[in-house]
Amino acid sequence: METRHAVTARTSPESARDIPEATVARLPIYLRALTTLSEQGTSTCSSEELAAAAGVNSAKLRKDLSYLGSYGTRGVGYDTDYLRYQIAREIGVTQDWPVVIVGIGNLGQALANYSGFRSRGFRVVALLDADPARHEEVVAGIDVRPFDHLEQIVRDHAVAIGVIATPALAAQDVADRMVACGITSILNFAPTVLNVPDQVDVRKVDLSIELQILAYHEQRKAASA
Amino acid sequence: METRHAVTARTSPESARDIPEATVARLPIYLRALTTLSEQGTSTCSSEELAAAAGVNSAKLRKDLSYLGSYGTRGVGYDTDYLRYQIAREIGVTQDWPVVIVGIGNLGQALANYSGFRSRGFRVVALLDADPARHEEVVAGIDVRPFDHLEQIVRDHAVAIGVIATPALAAQDVADRMVACGITSILNFAPTVLNVPDQVDVRKVDLSIELQILAYHEQRKAASA
DNA sequence: CTCGGTTTGTTCTCGCGTTCACAAACTCCT
DNA sequence: AGGAGTTTGTGAACGCGAGAACAAACCGAG
């Protein structure tokens, strides 16, 4: 949880209970667990059940949900679909978020094809790449377009979220251009530290860092054996 | 250095201090920043410089490094290459870790092709997929093999780390088989909660969860504007 | 050798997040 | 209606991590 959202004092009009960052990070997990339960025909679930499905402690789950309001019934539990809707609304995925993906290498293609986006409130409105050789291609039913089109696309579709799947060297440039176009949230897959203004949120997904963390623990296991 | 303890000289010769999880998660970032600095010809760097390159607070950086030992020189800073080696050794990436990737869809292919693995101490020794139609393919110079070969491959290459890039429905089965074969660290890209024994480490990378977290903050921004 | 300037390593404090434990609230059965 | 059995929501305790601040240690000049 290295995101530093807490610093930017985002004054909210009213009733803006500010939900702890750690809780926000878990809400999508609960959302997914609820969807699974619902598909299995479970119309009501207890905090124990839901916590088990989400892989967390039930006390933590209840405290997390308490930040949203009182959507449960004591002695009974939670209505699966009702709670699911409330969480989705709180996260903001009841509406559709247009997303731009920049960098159509292997990872960018994987992202473009990932069906989990569309089904969860995100719509890929454009794929951009700097390499002219790729502008002929169609990936996941979407034309790959020149990076220069970014500004127009952001304006036309009111894009607020950008995904960077370029090599590390290009990432900072892409981020700068995104910020200049008015994008305020960036999901960065490039293995580099991005420098952006405070009001822009950046989340980083780094494959090799995750593996290195596993390697550390693996080494400890081997050493103690 | 500090309290003259007569008792605690019992710990194992090197790296027995347990490093906080939050610090472990940042060590790979420092490692990458040091590599970048080194490539730029910087032979010595202060905690300020390194912290800036890694995108963290300098006090936090110094505290993190202090868990590893005293590898800096007061009044001077850190020797870039020396510190880099020490961190790499602590993480365990001075040795090579064999890795198996299961599920050769778009994401699996992207992972197989990701050069950042090999350059950081990881070697993909096998690509596995349950679909027989894929067993003809060669991805990133590696034959795609049947999932049944898992046990033999794990034994032959002493694999400890497995990567799951399958659909959500298959993930738990794959994890079970991995655990049964002796794999003790799993990197899971499937959008599902894995159930594994305590001694097995699991790290989860979930693309749509990251986007949902961004969406939440984006919604807050829009509401307060 | 000494002194001023610099940077590390560490101590201390504070705030956040996790977990426990329990009162409040609901259902169902008699 | 009342009591037994559940389950939620939350107050309180606790541990961990972040950041500020500072003493210790090092370099170089004179």
Coordinates of C-alpha atoms (C1' of nucleotides) in Angstrom, one line a residue:
Chain A
M1 CA 0.0 0.0 0.0
E2 CA 2.5 2.5 -1.1
T3 CA 0.0 4.9 -2.5
R4 CA 0.0 8.2 -0.9
H5 CA -3.6 9.4 -1.3
A6 CA -3.9 10.4 2.3
V7 CA -1.9 13.6 1.8
T8 CA -4.1 15.3 -0.7
A9 CA -6.9 16.7 1.5
R10 CA -9.9 16.1 -0.7
T11 CA -12.5 18.2 0.9
S12 CA -15.9 16.7 0.4
P13 CA -19.2 18.5 0.4
E14 CA -21.1 16.3 2.9
S15 CA -21.7 12.8 4.1
A16 CA -18.3 12.1 2.7
R17 CA -17.3 9.5 5.2
D18 CA -13.7 9.0 4.1
I19 CA -13.1 5.4 3.8
P20 CA -9.7 4.2 4.9
E21 CA -7.3 3.3 2.0
A22 CA -6.9 -0.2 3.3
T23 CA -10.7 -0.7 3.2
V24 CA -11.0 0.7 -0.3
A25 CA -8.4 -1.8 -1.6
R26 CA -10.5 -4.6 -0.2
L27 CA -13.9 -3.5 -1.5
P28 CA -13.4 -4.9 -5.0
I29 CA -12.5 -8.2 -3.4
Y30 CA -15.8 -8.3 -1.5
L31 CA -17.6 -7.2 -4.7
R32 CA -16.1 -10.2 -6.6
A33 CA -16.9 -12.6 -3.7
L34 CA -20.5 -11.4 -3.6
T35 CA -20.9 -11.8 -7.4
T36 CA -19.6 -15.4 -7.0
L37 CA -22.0 -16.1 -4.2
S38 CA -24.9 -14.6 -6.1
E39 CA -24.2 -16.7 -9.1
Q40 CA -24.2 -19.7 -6.9
G41 CA -27.7 -18.8 -5.9
T42 CA -26.9 -17.5 -2.4
S43 CA -29.4 -14.7 -1.7
T44 CA -28.2 -14.1 1.9
C45 CA -24.8 -14.5 3.5
S46 CA -23.3 -13.9 6.9
S47 CA -20.1 -12.0 7.5
E48 CA -18.4 -15.3 8.2
E49 CA -19.4 -16.7 4.8
L50 CA -18.5 -13.6 2.9
A51 CA -15.2 -13.3 4.7
A52 CA -14.3 -16.9 3.9
A53 CA -15.1 -16.3 0.3
A54 CA -13.0 -13.1 0.2
G55 CA -10.1 -14.7 2.2
V56 CA -10.2 -12.2 5.1
N57 CA -11.1 -12.1 8.8
S58 CA -14.8 -11.7 9.5
A59 CA -14.2 -8.9 12.0
K60 CA -12.3 -6.9 9.4
L61 CA -15.0 -7.5 6.9
R62 CA -17.6 -6.2 9.2
K63 CA -15.6 -3.1 10.1
D64 CA -14.9 -2.4 6.4
L65 CA -18.6 -2.7 5.6
S66 CA -19.5 -0.4 8.5
Y67 CA -17.7 2.5 6.8
L68 CA -20.2 2.2 4.0
G69 CA -23.3 2.2 6.3
S70 CA -25.5 -0.4 7.9
Y71 CA -26.5 -2.7 5.1
G72 CA -26.8 -5.9 7.1
T73 CA -29.5 -7.3 9.4
R74 CA -28.4 -8.6 12.8
G75 CA -29.2 -12.2 13.4
V76 CA -29.6 -12.7 9.6
G77 CA -26.7 -11.4 7.6
Y78 CA -26.4 -9.5 4.3
D79 CA -28.6 -9.6 1.3
T80 CA -26.2 -10.6 -1.4
D81 CA -27.4 -8.6 -4.3
Y82 CA -28.3 -5.5 -2.2
L83 CA -24.8 -5.4 -0.6
R84 CA -23.2 -6.0 -4.0
Y85 CA -25.0 -3.0 -5.4
Q86 CA -24.1 -0.8 -2.5
I87 CA -20.4 -1.7 -2.8
A88 CA -20.5 -1.2 -6.5
R89 CA -22.0 2.2 -6.1
E90 CA -19.5 3.2 -3.4
I91 CA -16.6 2.2 -5.6
G92 CA -18.2 3.9 -8.6
V93 CA -18.5 0.9 -11.0
T94 CA -22.2 1.2 -11.5
Q95 CA -21.3 3.7 -14.2
D96 CA -19.0 3.0 -17.1
W97 CA -15.4 4.2 -17.0
P98 CA -13.8 4.8 -20.4
V99 CA -10.2 3.7 -20.4
V100 CA -7.2 4.3 -22.7
I101 CA -4.4 1.7 -23.1
V102 CA -1.1 2.9 -24.3
G103 CA 1.5 0.4 -25.5
I104 CA 0.2 -2.6 -27.4
G105 CA 3.0 -5.1 -26.8
N106 CA 2.2 -8.5 -25.3
L107 CA 1.0 -7.0 -22.1
G108 CA -1.1 -4.4 -23.7
Q109 CA -2.8 -7.0 -25.9
A110 CA -3.5 -9.1 -22.9
L111 CA -5.1 -6.1 -21.2
A112 CA -7.1 -5.3 -24.2
N113 CA -8.4 -8.8 -24.4
Y114 CA -9.1 -9.1 -20.7
S115 CA -12.8 -9.6 -20.4
G116 CA -12.8 -8.7 -16.7
F117 CA -12.6 -5.0 -17.5
R118 CA -15.8 -4.7 -19.5
S119 CA -17.7 -6.8 -17.0
R120 CA -16.7 -4.7 -14.2
G121 CA -17.5 -1.2 -15.4
F122 CA -14.6 -0.4 -17.6
R123 CA -14.6 0.2 -21.3
V124 CA -11.5 0.3 -23.4
V125 CA -12.2 3.2 -25.8
A126 CA -8.8 3.3 -27.5
L127 CA -5.5 1.4 -28.0
L128 CA -2.5 3.6 -28.7
D129 CA 1.0 2.8 -29.8
A130 CA 3.9 4.9 -30.9
D131 CA 5.1 2.4 -33.5
P132 CA 3.5 3.2 -36.9
A133 CA 3.9 -0.5 -37.9
R134 CA 1.2 -1.4 -35.4
H135 CA -1.4 1.1 -36.6
E136 CA -2.7 -1.4 -39.1
E137 CA -3.5 -3.9 -36.4
V138 CA -6.8 -4.6 -34.8
V139 CA -6.7 -6.0 -31.2
A140 CA -9.7 -7.2 -29.4
G141 CA -11.9 -5.6 -32.0
I142 CA -10.3 -2.2 -31.5
D143 CA -8.1 -0.3 -34.0
V144 CA -4.6 0.5 -32.8
R145 CA -4.1 4.2 -33.3
P146 CA -1.2 6.6 -33.2
F147 CA -0.2 7.9 -29.8
D148 CA -0.8 11.5 -31.1
H149 CA -4.5 10.8 -31.1
L150 CA -4.5 10.8 -27.3
E151 CA -5.7 14.3 -26.7
Q152 CA -8.6 14.0 -29.1
I153 CA -9.7 10.7 -27.7
V154 CA -9.5 11.9 -24.1
R155 CA -11.6 14.9 -25.0
D156 CA -14.2 13.0 -27.1
H157 CA -14.8 10.2 -24.6
A158 CA -14.1 12.1 -21.4
V159 CA -11.4 9.6 -20.4
A160 CA -10.2 10.0 -16.8
I161 CA -8.2 6.7 -16.5
G162 CA -5.1 5.7 -18.5
V163 CA -3.2 2.5 -18.6
I164 CA 0.5 2.5 -19.4
A165 CA 1.9 -0.8 -20.8
T166 CA 4.9 0.6 -22.6
P167 CA 8.6 -0.1 -22.0
A168 CA 10.0 1.6 -19.0
L169 CA 11.8 4.3 -21.0
A170 CA 8.7 5.6 -22.6
A171 CA 6.5 5.5 -19.5
Q172 CA 7.3 8.9 -18.1
D173 CA 6.7 10.6 -21.4
V174 CA 3.4 8.9 -21.8
A175 CA 2.4 9.8 -18.3
D176 CA 3.3 13.5 -18.9
R177 CA 1.2 13.5 -22.0
M178 CA -1.7 11.9 -20.2
V179 CA -1.6 14.4 -17.5
A180 CA -1.4 17.2 -20.0
C181 CA -4.6 15.9 -21.6
G182 CA -6.4 15.8 -18.4
I183 CA -6.2 12.2 -17.3
T184 CA -6.2 12.0 -13.5
S185 CA -5.7 8.3 -12.8
I186 CA -3.0 6.1 -14.1
L187 CA -2.4 2.4 -13.9
N188 CA 1.2 1.8 -14.6
F189 CA 2.6 -1.6 -15.7
A190 CA 6.0 -0.2 -16.8
P191 CA 8.8 -1.0 -14.3
T192 CA 9.6 2.6 -13.4
V193 CA 8.7 5.3 -10.9
L194 CA 6.3 7.9 -12.4
N195 CA 6.5 11.5 -11.5
V196 CA 3.1 13.2 -11.6
P197 CA 1.3 16.1 -9.9
D198 CA -0.3 15.5 -6.6
Q199 CA -3.8 15.5 -7.8
V200 CA -3.1 12.6 -10.1
D201 CA -3.4 9.1 -8.7
V202 CA -1.0 6.4 -9.8
R203 CA -1.2 2.7 -9.1
K204 CA 1.7 0.5 -10.0
V205 CA 1.6 -3.2 -11.0
D206 CA 5.1 -4.6 -11.3
L207 CA 5.4 -8.3 -12.2
S208 CA 9.0 -8.8 -11.3
I209 CA 8.7 -7.0 -8.0
E210 CA 6.1 -9.5 -6.9
L211 CA 8.3 -12.4 -7.9
Q212 CA 11.2 -10.9 -5.9
I213 CA 9.1 -10.6 -2.8
L214 CA 8.2 -14.3 -3.2
A215 CA 11.9 -15.1 -3.7
Y216 CA 12.8 -13.4 -0.5
H217 CA 10.4 -15.5 1.5
E218 CA 11.4 -18.6 -0.4
Q219 CA 15.0 -18.0 0.5
R220 CA 14.0 -17.6 4.2
K221 CA 12.2 -20.9 4.0
A222 CA 15.2 -22.6 2.5
A223 CA 17.5 -21.2 5.0
S224 CA 15.5 -22.3 8.0
A225 CA 15.0 -25.8 6.7
Chain B
M1 CA 27.5 -0.2 18.5
E2 CA 24.7 -0.2 21.1
T3 CA 23.8 -2.2 24.1
R4 CA 26.5 -4.8 24.9
H5 CA 24.3 -7.9 24.9
A6 CA 25.9 -11.1 26.2
V7 CA 23.1 -13.3 25.2
T8 CA 22.0 -12.7 21.6
A9 CA 25.1 -13.7 19.8
R10 CA 23.3 -16.9 18.9
T11 CA 21.6 -15.9 15.7
S12 CA 22.7 -17.3 12.4
P13 CA 25.7 -15.6 10.8
E14 CA 24.0 -13.6 8.2
S15 CA 20.6 -12.0 7.5
A16 CA 18.8 -13.5 10.5
R17 CA 17.1 -10.3 11.5
D18 CA 13.6 -10.5 10.3
I19 CA 12.8 -7.6 7.9
P20 CA 9.4 -6.0 8.2
E21 CA 7.0 -6.9 5.3
A22 CA 6.6 -3.3 4.3
T23 CA 10.4 -3.0 3.9
V24 CA 10.7 -6.3 1.9
A25 CA 8.1 -5.0 -0.5
R26 CA 10.2 -1.9 -1.1
L27 CA 13.6 -3.6 -1.5
P28 CA 13.0 -4.5 -5.1
I29 CA 12.2 -0.9 -5.8
Y30 CA 15.5 0.2 -4.4
L31 CA 17.2 -2.5 -6.3
R32 CA 15.8 -1.2 -9.6
A33 CA 16.6 2.4 -8.7
L34 CA 20.2 1.5 -7.9
T35 CA 20.5 -0.4 -11.2
T36 CA 19.3 2.7 -13.0
L37 CA 21.7 4.9 -11.1
S38 CA 24.6 2.6 -11.7
E39 CA 23.8 2.5 -15.5
Q40 CA 23.9 6.3 -15.5
G41 CA 27.4 6.1 -14.1
T42 CA 26.7 7.1 -10.5
S43 CA 29.1 5.3 -8.3
T44 CA 28.0 6.8 -5.0
C45 CA 24.6 8.1 -3.9
S46 CA 23.1 9.7 -0.9
S47 CA 19.9 8.5 0.7
E48 CA 18.2 11.7 -0.7
E49 CA 19.2 10.8 -4.2
L50 CA 18.2 7.2 -4.0
A51 CA 15.0 8.0 -2.2
A52 CA 14.1 10.4 -5.0
A53 CA 14.8 7.8 -7.6
A54 CA 12.7 5.2 -5.8
G55 CA 9.9 7.7 -5.1
V56 CA 10.0 7.4 -1.3
N57 CA 10.9 9.4 1.7
S58 CA 14.6 9.5 2.5
A59 CA 14.0 8.7 6.2
K60 CA 12.0 5.7 5.3
L61 CA 14.7 4.6 2.9
R62 CA 17.4 4.8 5.5
K63 CA 15.3 3.0 8.0
D64 CA 14.6 0.2 5.5
L65 CA 18.3 -0.1 4.7
S66 CA 19.2 -0.2 8.4
Y67 CA 17.4 -3.5 8.7
L68 CA 19.9 -5.0 6.3
G69 CA 23.0 -3.7 8.1
S70 CA 25.2 -0.6 7.9
Y71 CA 26.2 -0.5 4.3
G72 CA 26.6 3.3 4.0
T73 CA 29.2 5.7 5.0
R74 CA 28.3 8.8 7.1
G75 CA 29.1 12.0 5.4
V76 CA 29.4 10.2 2.1
G77 CA 26.5 8.0 1.2
Y78 CA 26.2 4.6 -0.3
D79 CA 28.4 2.9 -2.9
T80 CA 25.9 2.2 -5.6
D81 CA 27.1 -1.2 -6.8
Y82 CA 27.9 -2.5 -3.3
L83 CA 24.5 -1.6 -1.9
R84 CA 22.9 -3.1 -5.0
Y85 CA 24.6 -6.4 -4.4
Q86 CA 23.7 -6.4 -0.7
I87 CA 20.1 -5.9 -1.5
A88 CA 20.1 -8.5 -4.2
R89 CA 21.7 -10.9 -1.9
E90 CA 19.1 -10.2 0.9
I91 CA 16.2 -10.6 -1.5
G92 CA 17.8 -13.8 -2.9
V93 CA 18.1 -12.8 -6.6
T94 CA 21.8 -13.4 -6.8
Q95 CA 20.9 -16.9 -7.5
D96 CA 18.6 -18.0 -10.3
W97 CA 15.0 -19.1 -9.5
P98 CA 13.4 -21.5 -11.8
V99 CA 9.7 -20.6 -12.5
V100 CA 6.8 -22.4 -14.1
I101 CA 4.0 -20.6 -15.8
V102 CA 0.6 -22.3 -16.1
G103 CA -2.0 -20.9 -18.5
I104 CA -0.7 -19.6 -21.9
G105 CA -3.4 -17.2 -22.8
N106 CA -2.7 -13.6 -23.6
L107 CA -1.4 -12.9 -20.2
G108 CA 0.7 -16.0 -20.0
Q109 CA 2.3 -15.2 -23.2
A110 CA 3.0 -11.7 -22.1
L111 CA 4.6 -13.1 -19.0
A112 CA 6.7 -15.6 -20.9
N113 CA 8.0 -12.9 -23.1
Y114 CA 8.7 -10.4 -20.3
S115 CA 12.4 -9.9 -20.3
G116 CA 12.4 -8.4 -16.9
F117 CA 12.2 -11.8 -15.4
R118 CA 15.4 -13.2 -16.7
S119 CA 17.3 -10.1 -16.0
R120 CA 16.2 -10.2 -12.4
G121 CA 17.1 -13.6 -11.3
F122 CA 14.2 -15.6 -12.7
R123 CA 14.2 -18.3 -15.3
V124 CA 11.1 -19.7 -17.0
V125 CA 11.7 -23.4 -17.2
A126 CA 8.3 -24.5 -18.5
L127 CA 5.1 -23.2 -20.0
L128 CA 2.1 -25.4 -19.2
D129 CA -1.5 -25.4 -20.6
A130 CA -4.4 -27.8 -20.2
D131 CA -5.6 -27.2 -23.8
P132 CA -4.0 -29.9 -26.1
A133 CA -4.4 -27.6 -29.1
R134 CA -1.7 -25.4 -27.6
H135 CA 0.9 -28.1 -27.1
E136 CA 2.2 -27.5 -30.6
E137 CA 3.0 -24.0 -29.9
V138 CA 6.3 -22.4 -29.0
V139 CA 6.2 -19.2 -26.9
A140 CA 9.2 -17.1 -26.2
G141 CA 11.4 -20.0 -27.4
I142 CA 9.8 -22.4 -24.9
D143 CA 7.6 -25.4 -25.8
V144 CA 4.1 -25.3 -24.4
R145 CA 3.6 -28.6 -22.6
P146 CA 0.7 -30.5 -21.0
F147 CA -0.3 -29.5 -17.5
D148 CA 0.3 -33.1 -16.5
H149 CA 4.0 -32.6 -16.8
L150 CA 4.0 -30.3 -13.8
E151 CA 5.2 -32.8 -11.3
Q152 CA 8.1 -34.1 -13.4
I153 CA 9.2 -30.5 -14.3
V154 CA 9.1 -29.4 -10.7
R155 CA 11.2 -32.4 -9.6
D156 CA 13.7 -32.0 -12.5
H157 CA 14.3 -28.3 -12.0
A158 CA 13.7 -28.0 -8.3
V159 CA 11.0 -25.4 -9.0
A160 CA 9.8 -23.5 -5.9
I161 CA 7.8 -20.7 -7.6
G162 CA 4.7 -21.1 -9.8
V163 CA 2.8 -18.5 -11.8
I164 CA -0.9 -19.0 -12.4
A165 CA -2.3 -17.2 -15.5
T166 CA -5.3 -19.3 -16.1
P167 CA -9.0 -18.4 -16.0
A168 CA -10.5 -18.0 -12.6
L169 CA -12.3 -21.4 -12.6
A170 CA -9.1 -23.4 -13.1
A171 CA -6.9 -21.5 -10.7
Q172 CA -7.7 -23.4 -7.5
D173 CA -7.1 -26.7 -9.2
V174 CA -3.8 -25.5 -10.5
A175 CA -2.8 -24.2 -7.1
D176 CA -3.7 -27.5 -5.5
R177 CA -1.6 -29.5 -8.0
M178 CA 1.3 -27.0 -7.5
V179 CA 1.2 -27.4 -3.8
A180 CA 1.0 -31.2 -4.1
C181 CA 4.1 -31.1 -6.3
G182 CA 6.0 -29.2 -3.7
I183 CA 5.8 -25.6 -4.9
T184 CA 5.8 -23.2 -2.0
S185 CA 5.3 -19.8 -3.6
I186 CA 2.6 -18.8 -6.0
L187 CA 2.0 -15.7 -8.0
N188 CA -1.6 -15.6 -8.9
F189 CA -3.0 -13.6 -11.8
A190 CA -6.4 -15.3 -11.8
P191 CA -9.2 -13.2 -10.3
T192 CA -10.0 -15.5 -7.5
V193 CA -9.1 -16.2 -3.9
L194 CA -6.7 -19.2 -3.6
N195 CA -6.9 -21.6 -0.7
V196 CA -3.5 -23.0 0.2
P197 CA -1.7 -24.4 3.3
D198 CA -0.1 -21.9 5.6
Q199 CA 3.4 -22.6 4.6
V200 CA 2.7 -21.7 1.0
D201 CA 3.1 -18.0 0.1
V202 CA 0.6 -16.5 -2.4
R203 CA 0.8 -13.1 -4.0
K204 CA -2.1 -11.9 -6.0
V205 CA -2.0 -9.5 -9.0
D206 CA -5.5 -8.4 -10.0
L207 CA -5.8 -6.0 -12.9
S208 CA -9.4 -5.1 -12.5
I209 CA -9.1 -4.5 -8.7
E210 CA -6.4 -1.9 -9.4
L211 CA -8.7 -0.2 -11.8
Q212 CA -11.6 -0.2 -9.4
I213 CA -9.4 1.4 -6.7
L214 CA -8.6 4.1 -9.2
A215 CA -12.3 4.5 -10.1
Y216 CA -13.2 5.0 -6.4
H217 CA -10.8 7.9 -6.1
E218 CA -11.8 9.3 -9.5
Q219 CA -15.4 9.3 -8.4
R220 CA -14.4 11.2 -5.2
K221 CA -12.6 13.8 -7.3
A222 CA -15.5 14.2 -9.5
A223 CA -17.9 14.6 -6.6
S224 CA -15.8 17.2 -4.8
A225 CA -15.3 19.2 -8.0
Chain C
dC1 C1' 45.2 17.7 14.7
dT2 C1' 41.1 20.3 14.8
dC3 C1' 37.0 22.2 13.0
dG4 C1' 33.1 22.8 10.0
dG5 C1' 30.1 20.5 6.8
dT6 C1' 27.7 16.5 5.4
dT7 C1' 25.2 12.2 5.7
dT8 C1' 24.0 8.0 8.0
dG9 C1' 21.7 5.2 11.6
dT10 C1' 18.6 5.3 15.3
dT11 C1' 15.3 6.9 18.7
dC12 C1' 10.9 8.7 19.5
dT13 C1' 6.3 9.9 18.7
dC14 C1' 2.1 9.6 16.3
dG15 C1' -1.5 7.8 13.5
dC16 C1' -3.4 3.9 11.0
dG17 C1' -5.0 -0.7 10.6
dT18 C1' -6.1 -5.1 12.7
dT19 C1' -8.3 -7.8 16.0
dC20 C1' -10.9 -8.9 20.1
dA21 C1' -14.9 -8.8 22.6
dC22 C1' -19.5 -7.5 23.5
dA23 C1' -23.9 -5.0 23.5
dA24 C1' -27.6 -4.2 20.3
dA25 C1' -30.8 -6.1 17.2
dC26 C1' -33.1 -9.5 14.7
dT27 C1' -35.5 -14.3 14.0
dC28 C1' -37.7 -18.3 15.3
dC29 C1' -39.9 -21.4 18.3
dT30 C1' -42.8 -22.5 22.1
Chain D
dA1 C1' -45.3 -12.7 24.3
dG2 C1' -41.0 -14.2 25.9
dG3 C1' -36.7 -16.5 25.7
dA4 C1' -33.0 -18.8 23.2
dG5 C1' -30.0 -18.5 19.5
dT6 C1' -27.7 -15.7 15.8
dT7 C1' -25.3 -12.1 13.7
dT8 C1' -24.2 -7.3 13.1
dG9 C1' -21.9 -3.0 14.3
dT10 C1' -18.6 -0.8 17.2
dG11 C1' -15.7 0.6 21.2
dA12 C1' -11.2 -0.4 22.9
dA13 C1' -6.6 -2.4 23.0
dC14 C1' -2.6 -3.4 20.5
dG15 C1' 1.0 -3.7 17.2
dC16 C1' 3.2 -1.9 13.1
dG17 C1' 4.8 1.5 10.0
dA18 C1' 5.8 6.5 8.7
dG19 C1' 8.1 10.5 9.5
dA20 C1' 10.7 14.0 12.3
dA21 C1' 14.6 14.9 14.7
dC22 C1' 19.1 14.2 16.3
dA23 C1' 23.5 12.2 17.8
dA24 C1' 27.3 9.6 15.8
dA25 C1' 30.6 9.1 12.3
dC26 C1' 33.0 10.4 8.3
dC27 C1' 35.6 13.7 4.9
dG28 C1' 38.4 17.5 3.7
dA29 C1' 40.6 21.9 4.5
dG30 C1' 43.6 24.7 6.9

